[in-house]
Tab-separated table of C-alpha atoms and ligand atoms in Angstrom:
chain	number	residue	atom	x	y	z
P	1	MET	CA	72.312	-13.218	-37.898
P	2	MET	CA	69.796	-15.272	-39.865
P	3	VAL	CA	66.411	-13.750	-40.363
P	4	ASN	CA	63.835	-16.461	-40.057
P	5	TRP	CA	60.753	-15.121	-38.397
P	6	LYS	CA	58.898	-18.395	-37.841
P	7	GLU	CA	61.964	-20.146	-36.463
P	8	THR	CA	62.787	-17.226	-34.152
P	9	GLN	CA	59.253	-17.062	-32.811
P	10	SER	CA	59.075	-20.781	-32.167
P	11	GLN	CA	62.374	-20.618	-30.259
P	12	ILE	CA	60.980	-17.805	-28.144
P	13	LEU	CA	57.729	-19.617	-27.445
P	14	SER	CA	59.548	-22.809	-26.492
P	15	GLY	CA	61.764	-20.918	-24.051
P	16	LYS	CA	65.057	-21.396	-25.943
P	17	LEU	CA	65.353	-17.695	-26.602
P	18	SER	CA	63.987	-14.654	-24.776
P	19	VAL	CA	62.529	-11.586	-26.425
P	20	PHE	CA	65.067	-9.624	-24.388
P	21	GLU	CA	67.960	-11.523	-26.015
P	22	VAL	CA	66.522	-10.974	-29.476
P	23	VAL	CA	66.045	-7.248	-28.923
P	24	SER	CA	69.493	-6.841	-27.273
P	25	ASN	CA	71.171	-8.446	-30.272
P	26	TYR	CA	69.405	-6.160	-32.696
P	27	ILE	CA	70.215	-3.082	-30.597
P	28	LYS	CA	73.889	-4.073	-30.599
P	29	GLN	CA	73.756	-4.337	-34.365
P	30	CYS	CA	72.048	-0.913	-34.592
P	31	ARG	CA	75.003	0.536	-32.672
P	32	ASN	CA	77.491	-1.252	-34.951
P	33	ILE	CA	76.113	0.432	-38.028
P	34	GLU	CA	75.642	3.951	-36.665
P	35	SER	CA	78.011	5.384	-39.288
P	36	LEU	CA	75.530	4.428	-42.040
P	37	ASN	CA	72.986	6.892	-40.606
P	38	ALA	CA	70.097	4.473	-41.126
P	39	TYR	CA	68.396	5.370	-37.849
P	40	ILE	CA	67.511	8.848	-36.686
P	41	GLU	CA	66.716	7.462	-33.260
P	42	ILE	CA	67.031	4.064	-31.606
P	43	PHE	CA	64.417	3.417	-28.932
P	44	GLU	CA	66.919	1.415	-26.906
P	45	GLU	CA	65.668	1.696	-23.342
P	46	GLU	CA	62.050	1.464	-24.269
P	47	ALA	CA	62.473	-1.542	-26.591
P	48	LEU	CA	64.479	-3.444	-23.979
P	49	GLU	CA	61.938	-2.655	-21.293
P	50	ARG	CA	59.081	-3.817	-23.501
P	51	ALA	CA	60.988	-7.014	-24.306
P	52	GLN	CA	61.472	-7.702	-20.606
P	53	GLN	CA	57.794	-7.106	-19.876
P	54	LEU	CA	56.726	-9.410	-22.702
P	55	ASP	CA	59.070	-12.142	-21.400
P	56	GLU	CA	57.761	-11.774	-17.837
P	57	LYS	CA	54.130	-11.852	-18.827
P	58	TYR	CA	54.636	-14.933	-20.972
P	59	LYS	CA	56.665	-16.750	-18.326
P	60	ASN	CA	54.052	-16.056	-15.687
P	61	GLN	CA	51.317	-17.200	-18.036
P	62	ILE	CA	49.362	-13.987	-17.654
P	63	HIS	CA	49.524	-13.203	-21.327
P	64	THR	CA	48.605	-15.097	-24.443
P	65	PRO	CA	51.330	-14.093	-26.887
P	66	GLY	CA	50.188	-11.949	-29.798
P	67	ARG	CA	50.820	-12.965	-33.382
P	68	LEU	CA	53.890	-10.770	-33.608
P	69	PHE	CA	55.282	-11.748	-30.209
P	70	GLY	CA	59.031	-11.239	-30.611
P	71	MET	CA	58.889	-9.443	-33.980
P	72	VAL	CA	61.364	-6.534	-34.031
P	73	ILE	CA	60.425	-3.730	-36.417
P	74	SER	CA	61.907	-0.386	-37.471
P	75	ILE	CA	59.611	2.424	-38.607
P	76	LYS	CA	60.193	5.197	-41.102
P	77	ASP	CA	60.296	8.719	-39.701
P	78	ASN	CA	56.896	9.536	-41.236
P	79	LEU	CA	54.803	7.130	-39.154
P	80	ASN	CA	53.233	8.433	-35.975
P	81	PHE	CA	54.266	6.578	-32.831
P	82	LYS	CA	52.693	8.202	-29.795
P	83	GLY	CA	55.058	10.155	-27.552
P	84	HIS	CA	57.960	9.903	-30.014
P	85	SER	CA	59.512	12.523	-32.258
P	86	ILE	CA	58.469	12.432	-35.895
P	87	THR	CA	59.890	14.719	-38.560
P	88	ALA	CA	59.629	13.063	-42.007
P	89	GLY	CA	63.303	13.992	-42.361
P	90	SER	CA	62.438	17.693	-42.294
P	91	SER	CA	63.700	20.595	-40.195
P	92	ILE	CA	60.224	22.025	-40.275
P	93	LEU	CA	59.011	19.269	-37.920
P	94	LYS	CA	61.996	19.234	-35.578
P	95	GLY	CA	60.821	19.266	-31.991
P	96	TYR	CA	57.382	17.879	-32.821
P	97	LYS	CA	56.157	14.796	-30.948
P	98	SER	CA	53.437	12.409	-32.022
P	99	ILE	CA	50.237	12.646	-30.069
P	100	TYR	CA	48.729	9.411	-31.408
P	101	ASN	CA	49.619	6.087	-33.004
P	102	ALA	CA	49.205	5.485	-36.714
P	103	THR	CA	46.683	2.674	-37.182
P	104	ALA	CA	49.410	0.381	-38.557
P	105	ILE	CA	51.595	1.084	-35.505
P	106	GLN	CA	48.702	0.477	-33.111
P	107	ARG	CA	47.966	-2.863	-34.765
P	108	LEU	CA	51.625	-3.916	-34.488
P	109	LEU	CA	51.716	-3.042	-30.801
P	110	ASP	CA	48.437	-4.846	-30.131
P	111	GLU	CA	50.049	-8.043	-31.464
P	112	ASP	CA	53.192	-7.672	-29.309
P	113	ALA	CA	55.690	-6.401	-31.886
P	114	ILE	CA	58.647	-4.364	-30.625
P	115	ILE	CA	59.504	-1.096	-32.353
P	116	ILE	CA	63.244	-0.587	-32.265
P	117	GLY	CA	63.697	2.862	-33.781
P	118	ARG	CA	62.802	5.348	-36.472
P	119	THR	CA	64.651	5.358	-39.748
P	120	ASN	CA	66.002	8.114	-41.946
P	121	CYS	CA	64.232	9.091	-45.175
P	122	ASP	CA	64.120	11.741	-47.850
P	123	GLU	CA	62.390	14.907	-46.685
P	124	PHE	CA	58.632	14.243	-46.733
P	125	ALA	CA	59.451	11.031	-48.650
P	126	MET	CA	60.419	13.064	-51.732
P	127	GLY	CA	63.505	11.597	-53.297
P	128	SER	CA	65.220	8.459	-54.481
P	129	GLY	CA	68.450	8.378	-52.485
P	130	THR	CA	67.709	9.260	-48.840
P	131	ASP	CA	69.922	12.290	-49.406
P	132	THR	CA	67.338	15.069	-49.046
P	133	SER	CA	66.910	14.365	-45.313
P	134	CYS	CA	67.788	17.176	-42.896
P	135	TYR	CA	69.858	14.582	-40.979
P	136	GLY	CA	72.220	13.997	-43.900
P	137	PRO	CA	72.417	10.995	-46.221
P	138	THR	CA	72.036	7.339	-45.301
P	139	ARG	CA	74.741	5.114	-46.756
P	140	ASN	CA	74.323	1.784	-48.479
P	141	GLY	CA	75.679	-1.003	-46.246
P	142	ASP	CA	77.180	-2.879	-49.209
P	143	ASN	CA	79.196	0.098	-50.393
P	144	THR	CA	79.192	3.223	-48.261
P	145	THR	CA	79.904	5.576	-51.160
P	146	LEU	CA	76.543	4.639	-52.695
P	147	VAL	CA	73.001	5.707	-51.873
P	148	PRO	CA	70.752	3.032	-50.376
P	149	GLY	CA	67.893	4.259	-52.564
P	150	GLY	CA	64.973	6.227	-51.262
P	151	SER	CA	62.922	7.574	-49.884
P	152	SER	CA	62.805	4.659	-47.398
P	153	GLY	CA	66.606	4.226	-47.525
P	154	GLY	CA	67.012	4.034	-43.743
P	155	ALA	CA	64.368	1.312	-43.644
P	156	ALA	CA	66.138	-0.692	-46.366
P	157	VAL	CA	69.518	-0.434	-44.627
P	158	SER	CA	67.962	-1.371	-41.277
P	159	VAL	CA	66.897	-4.659	-42.895
P	160	GLN	CA	70.014	-5.101	-45.060
P	161	MET	CA	72.278	-4.809	-42.004
P	162	ASN	CA	70.177	-7.109	-39.789
P	163	THR	CA	69.112	-4.557	-37.200
P	164	CYS	CA	65.487	-5.741	-37.255
P	165	MET	CA	63.324	-8.426	-38.854
P	166	LEU	CA	61.128	-6.087	-40.800
P	167	ALA	CA	60.863	-2.390	-41.575
P	168	LEU	CA	57.817	-0.282	-42.313
P	169	GLY	CA	58.317	2.350	-44.981
P	170	SER	CA	56.031	4.257	-47.315
P	171	ASP	CA	55.740	3.973	-51.078
P	172	THR	CA	54.268	6.808	-53.138
P	173	GLY	CA	56.159	6.037	-56.332
P	174	GLY	CA	58.637	3.313	-55.431
P	175	SER	CA	60.097	4.381	-52.104
P	176	VAL	CA	59.909	0.884	-50.670
P	177	ARG	CA	60.676	-1.167	-53.788
P	178	GLN	CA	63.579	0.890	-55.152
P	179	PRO	CA	65.648	0.953	-51.912
P	180	ALA	CA	64.785	-2.722	-51.379
P	181	SER	CA	66.324	-3.382	-54.773
P	182	PHE	CA	69.469	-1.297	-54.087
P	183	CYS	CA	69.952	-3.086	-50.749
P	184	ASN	CA	69.123	-6.634	-51.935
P	185	VAL	CA	66.077	-7.148	-49.730
P	186	ILE	CA	62.382	-7.767	-50.440
P	187	GLY	CA	60.132	-4.686	-50.588
P	188	MET	CA	56.379	-4.800	-50.937
P	189	LYS	CA	53.833	-2.096	-51.686
P	190	PRO	CA	50.297	-3.363	-51.124
P	191	SER	CA	47.274	-2.112	-53.083
P	192	TYR	CA	46.166	1.443	-52.461
P	193	GLY	CA	43.842	1.345	-49.452
P	194	ARG	CA	44.903	-2.110	-48.225
P	195	ILE	CA	46.612	-0.560	-45.185
P	196	SER	CA	45.186	2.492	-43.446
P	197	ARG	CA	47.143	5.693	-44.057
P	198	TYR	CA	45.921	7.174	-40.786
P	199	GLY	CA	49.029	8.456	-39.036
P	200	LEU	CA	51.279	8.325	-42.097
P	201	ILE	CA	52.526	11.825	-42.912
P	202	ALA	CA	51.003	12.675	-46.284
P	203	TYR	CA	53.057	13.300	-49.407
P	204	ALA	CA	50.570	12.573	-52.228
P	205	SER	CA	47.424	11.143	-50.691
P	206	SER	CA	46.054	9.300	-53.720
P	207	PHE	CA	49.396	7.488	-54.178
P	208	ASP	CA	50.734	6.965	-50.632
P	209	GLN	CA	50.753	3.501	-49.148
P	210	ILE	CA	52.619	1.931	-46.233
P	211	GLY	CA	55.031	-0.746	-47.457
P	212	LEU	CA	57.051	-3.548	-45.884
P	213	LEU	CA	60.720	-4.532	-46.216
P	214	SER	CA	62.321	-7.733	-44.973
P	215	LYS	CA	64.594	-10.594	-45.959
P	216	ASP	CA	61.884	-13.040	-44.936
P	217	SER	CA	58.728	-13.344	-47.031
P	218	ASN	CA	56.874	-14.995	-44.130
P	219	ALA	CA	57.503	-11.939	-41.971
P	220	ILE	CA	56.037	-9.739	-44.706
P	221	ALA	CA	52.942	-11.944	-45.041
P	222	GLU	CA	52.332	-12.079	-41.308
P	223	VAL	CA	52.819	-8.372	-40.642
P	224	LEU	CA	50.677	-7.429	-43.634
P	225	GLU	CA	47.885	-9.581	-42.298
P	226	VAL	CA	48.074	-7.780	-38.962
P	227	ILE	CA	48.099	-4.225	-40.301
P	228	ALA	CA	45.836	-4.582	-43.379
P	229	GLY	CA	42.117	-3.973	-43.380
P	230	HIS	CA	39.554	-1.260	-43.058
P	231	ASP	CA	40.018	1.566	-40.603
P	232	PRO	CA	37.245	4.010	-39.725
P	233	TYR	CA	39.904	6.749	-39.394
P	234	ASP	CA	40.850	6.445	-43.074
P	235	PRO	CA	37.909	6.543	-45.478
P	236	THR	CA	40.208	5.487	-48.351
P	237	SER	CA	41.122	2.245	-46.574
P	238	SER	CA	39.415	-0.656	-48.265
P	239	PRO	CA	36.553	-2.582	-46.648
P	240	LEU	CA	37.327	-5.576	-48.886
P	241	PRO	CA	38.057	-8.690	-46.833
P	242	PHE	CA	41.437	-10.375	-47.107
P	243	ASP	CA	42.643	-13.924	-46.900
P	244	HIS	CA	45.295	-15.631	-44.920
P	245	TYR	CA	48.405	-14.236	-46.615
P	246	GLY	CA	50.913	-16.552	-45.021
P	247	SER	CA	49.241	-19.813	-45.942
P	248	GLU	CA	51.564	-22.314	-47.507
P	249	SER	CA	50.426	-24.292	-50.467
P	250	THR	CA	51.916	-25.954	-53.481
P	251	PRO	CA	53.557	-23.821	-56.152
P	252	GLU	CA	51.313	-22.924	-59.063
P	253	LYS	CA	52.066	-22.102	-62.673
P	254	TYR	CA	51.266	-18.543	-63.572
P	255	ASN	CA	50.781	-16.404	-66.674
P	256	PHE	CA	53.204	-13.502	-66.676
P	257	ALA	CA	53.221	-10.525	-69.016
P	258	TYR	CA	56.005	-8.011	-69.427
P	259	PHE	CA	56.088	-4.878	-71.530
P	260	LYS	CA	58.317	-5.139	-74.551
P	261	ALA	CA	58.925	-1.409	-74.233
P	262	SER	CA	60.253	-1.844	-70.701
P	263	ILE	CA	63.206	-3.977	-71.741
P	264	ASP	CA	63.893	-1.958	-74.905
P	265	HIS	CA	63.922	1.280	-72.963
P	266	PRO	CA	67.145	3.295	-73.403
P	267	SER	CA	67.401	3.974	-69.656
P	268	LEU	CA	67.693	0.278	-68.807
P	269	SER	CA	71.312	-0.627	-68.077
P	270	ARG	CA	72.885	-3.614	-69.746
P	271	GLU	CA	73.301	-5.390	-66.418
P	272	SER	CA	69.689	-4.828	-65.394
P	273	LYS	CA	68.460	-6.025	-68.792
P	274	LYS	CA	70.578	-9.155	-68.652
P	275	LEU	CA	69.334	-10.098	-65.216
P	276	PHE	CA	65.737	-9.419	-66.250
P	277	GLU	CA	66.013	-11.584	-69.345
P	278	GLY	CA	67.637	-14.296	-67.239
P	279	LYS	CA	64.657	-14.180	-64.874
P	280	ILE	CA	62.230	-14.574	-67.774
P	281	THR	CA	64.078	-17.686	-68.942
P	282	GLU	CA	64.182	-19.061	-65.420
P	283	LEU	CA	60.431	-18.588	-64.920
P	284	MET	CA	59.717	-20.253	-68.244
P	285	ASN	CA	61.990	-23.165	-67.357
P	286	GLU	CA	59.976	-23.563	-64.161
P	287	GLY	CA	56.855	-24.005	-66.258
P	288	HIS	CA	55.346	-20.521	-66.043
P	289	SER	CA	54.195	-18.759	-69.165
P	290	VAL	CA	55.892	-15.404	-69.836
P	291	GLU	CA	54.746	-13.233	-72.746
P	292	ALA	CA	55.900	-9.890	-74.106
P	293	ILE	CA	53.019	-7.470	-74.663
P	294	GLU	CA	52.606	-3.930	-75.965
P	295	PHE	CA	52.181	-1.002	-73.588
P	296	ASP	CA	51.973	2.450	-75.115
P	297	TYR	CA	52.317	4.581	-72.022
P	298	LEU	CA	55.753	3.816	-70.598
P	299	ASP	CA	57.160	7.284	-71.292
P	300	TYR	CA	54.059	8.942	-69.859
P	301	LEU	CA	54.401	7.317	-66.455
P	302	VAL	CA	57.011	9.610	-64.913
P	303	PRO	CA	55.503	12.922	-66.174
P	304	THR	CA	52.007	11.869	-65.070
P	305	TYR	CA	53.333	10.829	-61.678
P	306	TYR	CA	55.323	14.027	-61.046
P	307	ILE	CA	52.503	16.364	-62.106
P	308	LEU	CA	49.919	14.681	-59.892
P	309	THR	CA	52.137	14.025	-56.866
P	310	THR	CA	53.575	17.544	-56.757
P	311	ALA	CA	50.042	18.951	-57.034
P	312	GLU	CA	48.892	16.849	-54.100
P	313	ALA	CA	52.078	17.598	-52.152
P	314	SER	CA	51.685	21.361	-52.541
P	315	SER	CA	48.267	21.079	-50.958
P	316	ASN	CA	49.257	18.587	-48.231
P	317	LEU	CA	52.296	20.598	-47.172
P	318	SER	CA	50.385	23.861	-46.784
P	319	ARG	CA	49.630	22.833	-43.210
P	320	TYR	CA	53.255	23.456	-42.209
P	321	ASP	CA	52.836	27.172	-41.764
P	322	GLY	CA	54.877	27.921	-38.651
P	323	VAL	CA	51.702	28.136	-36.580
P	324	ARG	CA	50.524	24.610	-35.991
P	325	TYR	CA	53.560	22.354	-36.087
P	326	GLY	CA	57.295	22.369	-35.556
P	327	HIS	CA	59.549	25.176	-36.714
P	328	ARG	CA	58.499	28.804	-36.337
P	329	SER	CA	60.753	31.614	-37.512
P	330	THR	CA	61.634	34.187	-34.890
P	331	GLU	CA	62.336	37.010	-37.296
P	332	VAL	CA	58.795	37.905	-38.197
P	333	THR	CA	56.960	41.178	-38.444
P	334	ASP	CA	53.456	40.052	-39.401
P	335	VAL	CA	51.504	36.904	-40.116
P	336	GLU	CA	52.527	36.765	-43.775
P	337	SER	CA	56.209	36.946	-42.956
P	338	LEU	CA	55.633	34.270	-40.298
P	339	TYR	CA	54.375	31.869	-42.973
P	340	LYS	CA	57.026	32.816	-45.500
P	341	LYS	CA	60.026	32.770	-43.174
P	342	SER	CA	59.012	29.608	-41.312
P	343	ARG	CA	58.485	27.717	-44.563
P	344	SER	CA	61.615	29.124	-46.216
P	345	GLU	CA	63.753	28.111	-43.250
P	346	GLY	CA	62.046	24.787	-42.529
P	347	PHE	CA	61.791	23.157	-45.961
P	348	GLY	CA	64.749	21.888	-47.990
P	349	THR	CA	65.440	22.495	-51.688
P	350	GLU	CA	63.708	19.403	-53.092
P	351	VAL	CA	60.520	19.988	-51.118
P	352	LYS	CA	60.435	23.646	-52.181
P	353	ARG	CA	60.936	22.633	-55.797
P	354	ARG	CA	57.959	20.273	-55.616
P	355	ILE	CA	55.696	22.768	-53.843
P	356	ILE	CA	56.426	25.316	-56.570
P	357	LEU	CA	55.883	22.777	-59.342
P	358	GLY	CA	52.663	21.602	-57.693
P	359	THR	CA	51.210	25.085	-57.290
P	360	PHE	CA	52.178	25.817	-60.889
P	361	VAL	CA	50.324	22.826	-62.345
P	362	LEU	CA	47.298	23.683	-60.221
P	363	SER	CA	47.287	27.387	-61.075
P	364	GLU	CA	44.351	28.707	-63.070
P	365	GLY	CA	46.247	29.298	-66.296
P	366	TYR	CA	47.879	25.862	-66.416
P	367	PHE	CA	45.378	23.584	-64.699
P	368	ASP	CA	43.874	22.265	-67.938
P	369	ALA	CA	47.205	21.889	-69.703
P	370	TYR	CA	48.922	19.937	-66.928
P	371	TYR	CA	46.854	18.751	-63.989
P	372	LYS	CA	43.745	17.816	-65.953
P	373	LYS	CA	45.785	16.149	-68.707
P	374	ALA	CA	47.731	14.156	-66.140
P	375	GLN	CA	44.513	12.974	-64.535
P	376	ALA	CA	43.215	11.826	-67.911
P	377	SER	CA	46.515	10.108	-68.546
P	378	ARG	CA	46.315	8.346	-65.160
P	379	ARG	CA	42.889	7.013	-66.103
P	380	LEU	CA	44.155	5.658	-69.432
P	381	ILE	CA	47.101	3.996	-67.720
P	382	LYS	CA	44.832	2.390	-65.146
P	383	GLU	CA	42.451	1.113	-67.804
P	384	ALA	CA	45.333	-0.389	-69.779
P	385	ILE	CA	46.659	-2.121	-66.666
P	386	ASP	CA	43.256	-3.470	-65.612
P	387	ASN	CA	42.946	-4.858	-69.101
P	388	VAL	CA	46.275	-6.721	-68.834
P	389	PHE	CA	45.015	-8.463	-65.703
P	390	THR	CA	41.993	-9.853	-67.513
P	391	GLN	CA	44.440	-12.163	-69.286
P	392	TYR	CA	47.486	-12.465	-67.058
P	393	ASP	CA	48.182	-13.205	-63.398
P	394	PHE	CA	51.187	-10.920	-63.039
P	395	ILE	CA	53.147	-8.170	-64.736
P	396	LEU	CA	56.900	-8.601	-64.581
P	397	MET	CA	59.070	-5.485	-64.594
P	398	PRO	CA	62.610	-4.494	-63.626
P	399	SER	CA	62.574	-2.600	-60.303
P	400	THR	CA	65.080	0.027	-61.387
P	401	PRO	CA	66.908	0.872	-64.613
P	402	HIS	CA	70.297	0.672	-62.914
P	403	PRO	CA	71.851	-0.093	-59.514
P	404	ALA	CA	72.612	2.483	-56.779
P	405	TRP	CA	74.559	5.622	-57.681
P	406	THR	CA	77.224	7.557	-55.796
P	407	ILE	CA	75.866	9.813	-53.059
P	408	GLY	CA	75.408	13.355	-54.387
P	409	SER	CA	75.275	12.419	-58.105
P	410	PHE	CA	71.901	14.023	-58.789
P	411	VAL	CA	72.045	17.100	-56.593
P	412	ASN	CA	72.041	19.361	-59.645
P	413	ASP	CA	70.056	17.110	-61.929
P	414	PRO	CA	66.740	16.199	-60.314
P	415	VAL	CA	65.032	15.386	-63.623
P	416	THR	CA	67.426	12.516	-64.376
P	417	MET	CA	66.729	11.209	-60.892
P	418	TYR	CA	62.961	11.469	-61.468
P	419	LEU	CA	63.307	9.491	-64.690
P	420	SER	CA	64.848	6.600	-62.792
P	421	ASP	CA	61.419	6.014	-61.201
P	422	ILE	CA	60.081	4.767	-64.535
P	423	TYR	CA	59.469	1.182	-63.414
P	424	THR	CA	58.018	1.776	-59.969
P	425	VAL	CA	55.466	4.590	-60.379
P	426	LEU	CA	53.090	2.431	-62.431
P	427	ALA	CA	51.884	0.481	-59.382
P	428	ASN	CA	51.028	3.710	-57.535
P	429	LEU	CA	49.397	5.352	-60.535
P	430	SER	CA	47.092	2.343	-60.883
P	431	GLY	CA	46.776	1.356	-57.202
P	432	ILE	CA	47.959	-2.232	-57.667
P	433	PRO	CA	50.197	-4.270	-55.340
P	434	ALA	CA	53.838	-4.852	-56.313
P	435	VAL	CA	56.829	-6.523	-54.774
P	436	SER	CA	60.519	-6.054	-55.562
P	437	ILE	CA	62.531	-9.253	-55.230
P	438	PRO	CA	66.355	-9.252	-55.322
P	439	TYR	CA	67.936	-11.272	-58.147
P	440	ASP	CA	70.715	-12.293	-55.790
P	441	THR	CA	72.458	-11.061	-52.665
P	442	LYS	CA	74.922	-8.673	-54.280
P	443	SER	CA	73.803	-7.052	-57.557
P	444	GLY	CA	71.773	-4.237	-55.952
P	445	LEU	CA	69.103	-4.947	-58.538
P	446	GLY	CA	65.712	-6.557	-58.299
P	447	PHE	CA	62.683	-7.387	-60.378
P	448	GLN	CA	59.088	-6.567	-59.665
P	449	VAL	CA	56.040	-8.736	-59.731
P	450	MET	CA	52.776	-6.803	-59.888
P	451	ALA	CA	49.318	-8.266	-59.382
P	452	ALA	CA	45.789	-7.020	-59.967
P	453	TYR	CA	44.195	-4.711	-57.397
P	454	MET	CA	43.834	-6.467	-54.009
P	455	GLN	CA	45.510	-9.676	-55.221
P	456	GLU	CA	48.101	-9.629	-52.424
P	457	LYS	CA	47.423	-13.242	-51.559
P	458	LYS	CA	48.406	-14.422	-55.020
P	459	LEU	CA	51.476	-12.199	-54.977
P	460	LEU	CA	52.619	-13.484	-51.600
P	461	HIS	CA	51.947	-17.034	-52.649
P	462	PHE	CA	54.275	-16.567	-55.609
P	463	LEU	CA	56.838	-14.797	-53.411
P	464	ASN	CA	56.859	-17.562	-50.803
P	465	ASN	CA	57.245	-20.274	-53.380
P	466	ILE	CA	59.958	-18.584	-55.407
P	467	LEU	CA	62.033	-18.075	-52.286
P	468	ILE	CA	61.485	-21.605	-51.084
P	469	MET	CA	62.593	-22.915	-54.458
P	470	ALA	CA	65.653	-20.653	-54.678
M	1	LIG	N1	61.290	8.717	-55.932
M	1	LIG	C1	59.896	9.029	-55.932
M	1	LIG	C2	59.682	10.482	-55.603
M	1	LIG	O1	60.625	11.143	-55.304
M	1	LIG	C3	59.153	8.115	-54.990
M	1	LIG	C4	58.993	8.628	-53.614
M	1	LIG	C5	58.130	7.781	-52.739
M	1	LIG	O2	57.676	6.707	-53.129
M	1	LIG	N2	57.843	8.306	-51.561
M	1	LIG	O3	58.593	10.976	-55.658
């Protein structure tokens, strides 16, 4: 099944194809790939019914089709969709149903998109392999012994295996871009605040951002345009206006920078380095300028990220106390044991590890040494990045140091797994937009293009042109 959003929509609008046919085909494909465990739930009946209603209304001319009329989308299990279960891959939320729509979901529905199901993810979006989920691991569709990446691994596989046109995930430190890279699809994290976080289950609030995965850059541009923009329910959503992201125009020549340290880094595999260097040559041959620059903070990125995100997570996750949401232990004697038992039973190992780390770095004796230092380090990193963009259009970076690993490899070695986030956390630490683009259809590796804060239009312009030229 080819994914070409514009072509599909024009076939629907001209009557050659019905929304019902489109949705039925995707549902069939969802069933075909059940063994990969990409979806926690497929909204089969509901999606088909909605498709039928959309077809009827359009045929009877009682409905002007919305911008996303016919767009089939999967959503990560941490986005609230009213009346549907939502668990963020955690036992602690089993049985809980959404009582409202996330702003992004509401905006999709208002423009006639169809939501096909909710996808598996690492518990509370903490992980890099979609293997900390209480529903078990998701498998990579290209090689089922490998992880699909994470935390939005279900989302990436849903796109990789053609079960939808686009997936919504969330990206706190790479959770959209890294699985996109492992699954050979495009993954974009917009600037912090470009899309409202209202209705996205919080992991680390000053890093979290909804991201988009697809094989079609036009689908990403169009959906971003629908869901971006200020939202009174999220004070951190940006009031800055935005342009027409999908507009087509002639290719431009850009100034790229890349960090010398990023390609000399010992964690970068030979294969990833070779592909990255090949991309530099290719861009230069196309007439772009690509320059190596110094960046002193590469090895500070992961520690800064993990100190700040675990601190924020420990605070955000305190709301799951056995009283207000989801799982409540039955073996309790008093209120303290209710909290302790419910949380001990409901959270998995990785989440517990991060809550403990987060409370540690925030504790009185260590606050200055860790949390405060990490905040200062985040500021320095952001200043250095802002400075790069005074001279360059884009920063070029590998998406990951190496391709996907075998499921279970890092169960006893979380630190090595954390270190593999070295290339993605920068965009979240500094709030800038970044997109991971596959080198090809099989390597399971991608490169990132990062733009200055709120420069999504430029980024999408580059993305559209590079894919048209390819
Ligand atoms: N792998 C990173 C982490 O575990 C990124 C997660 C994310 O972006 N949600 O924190």
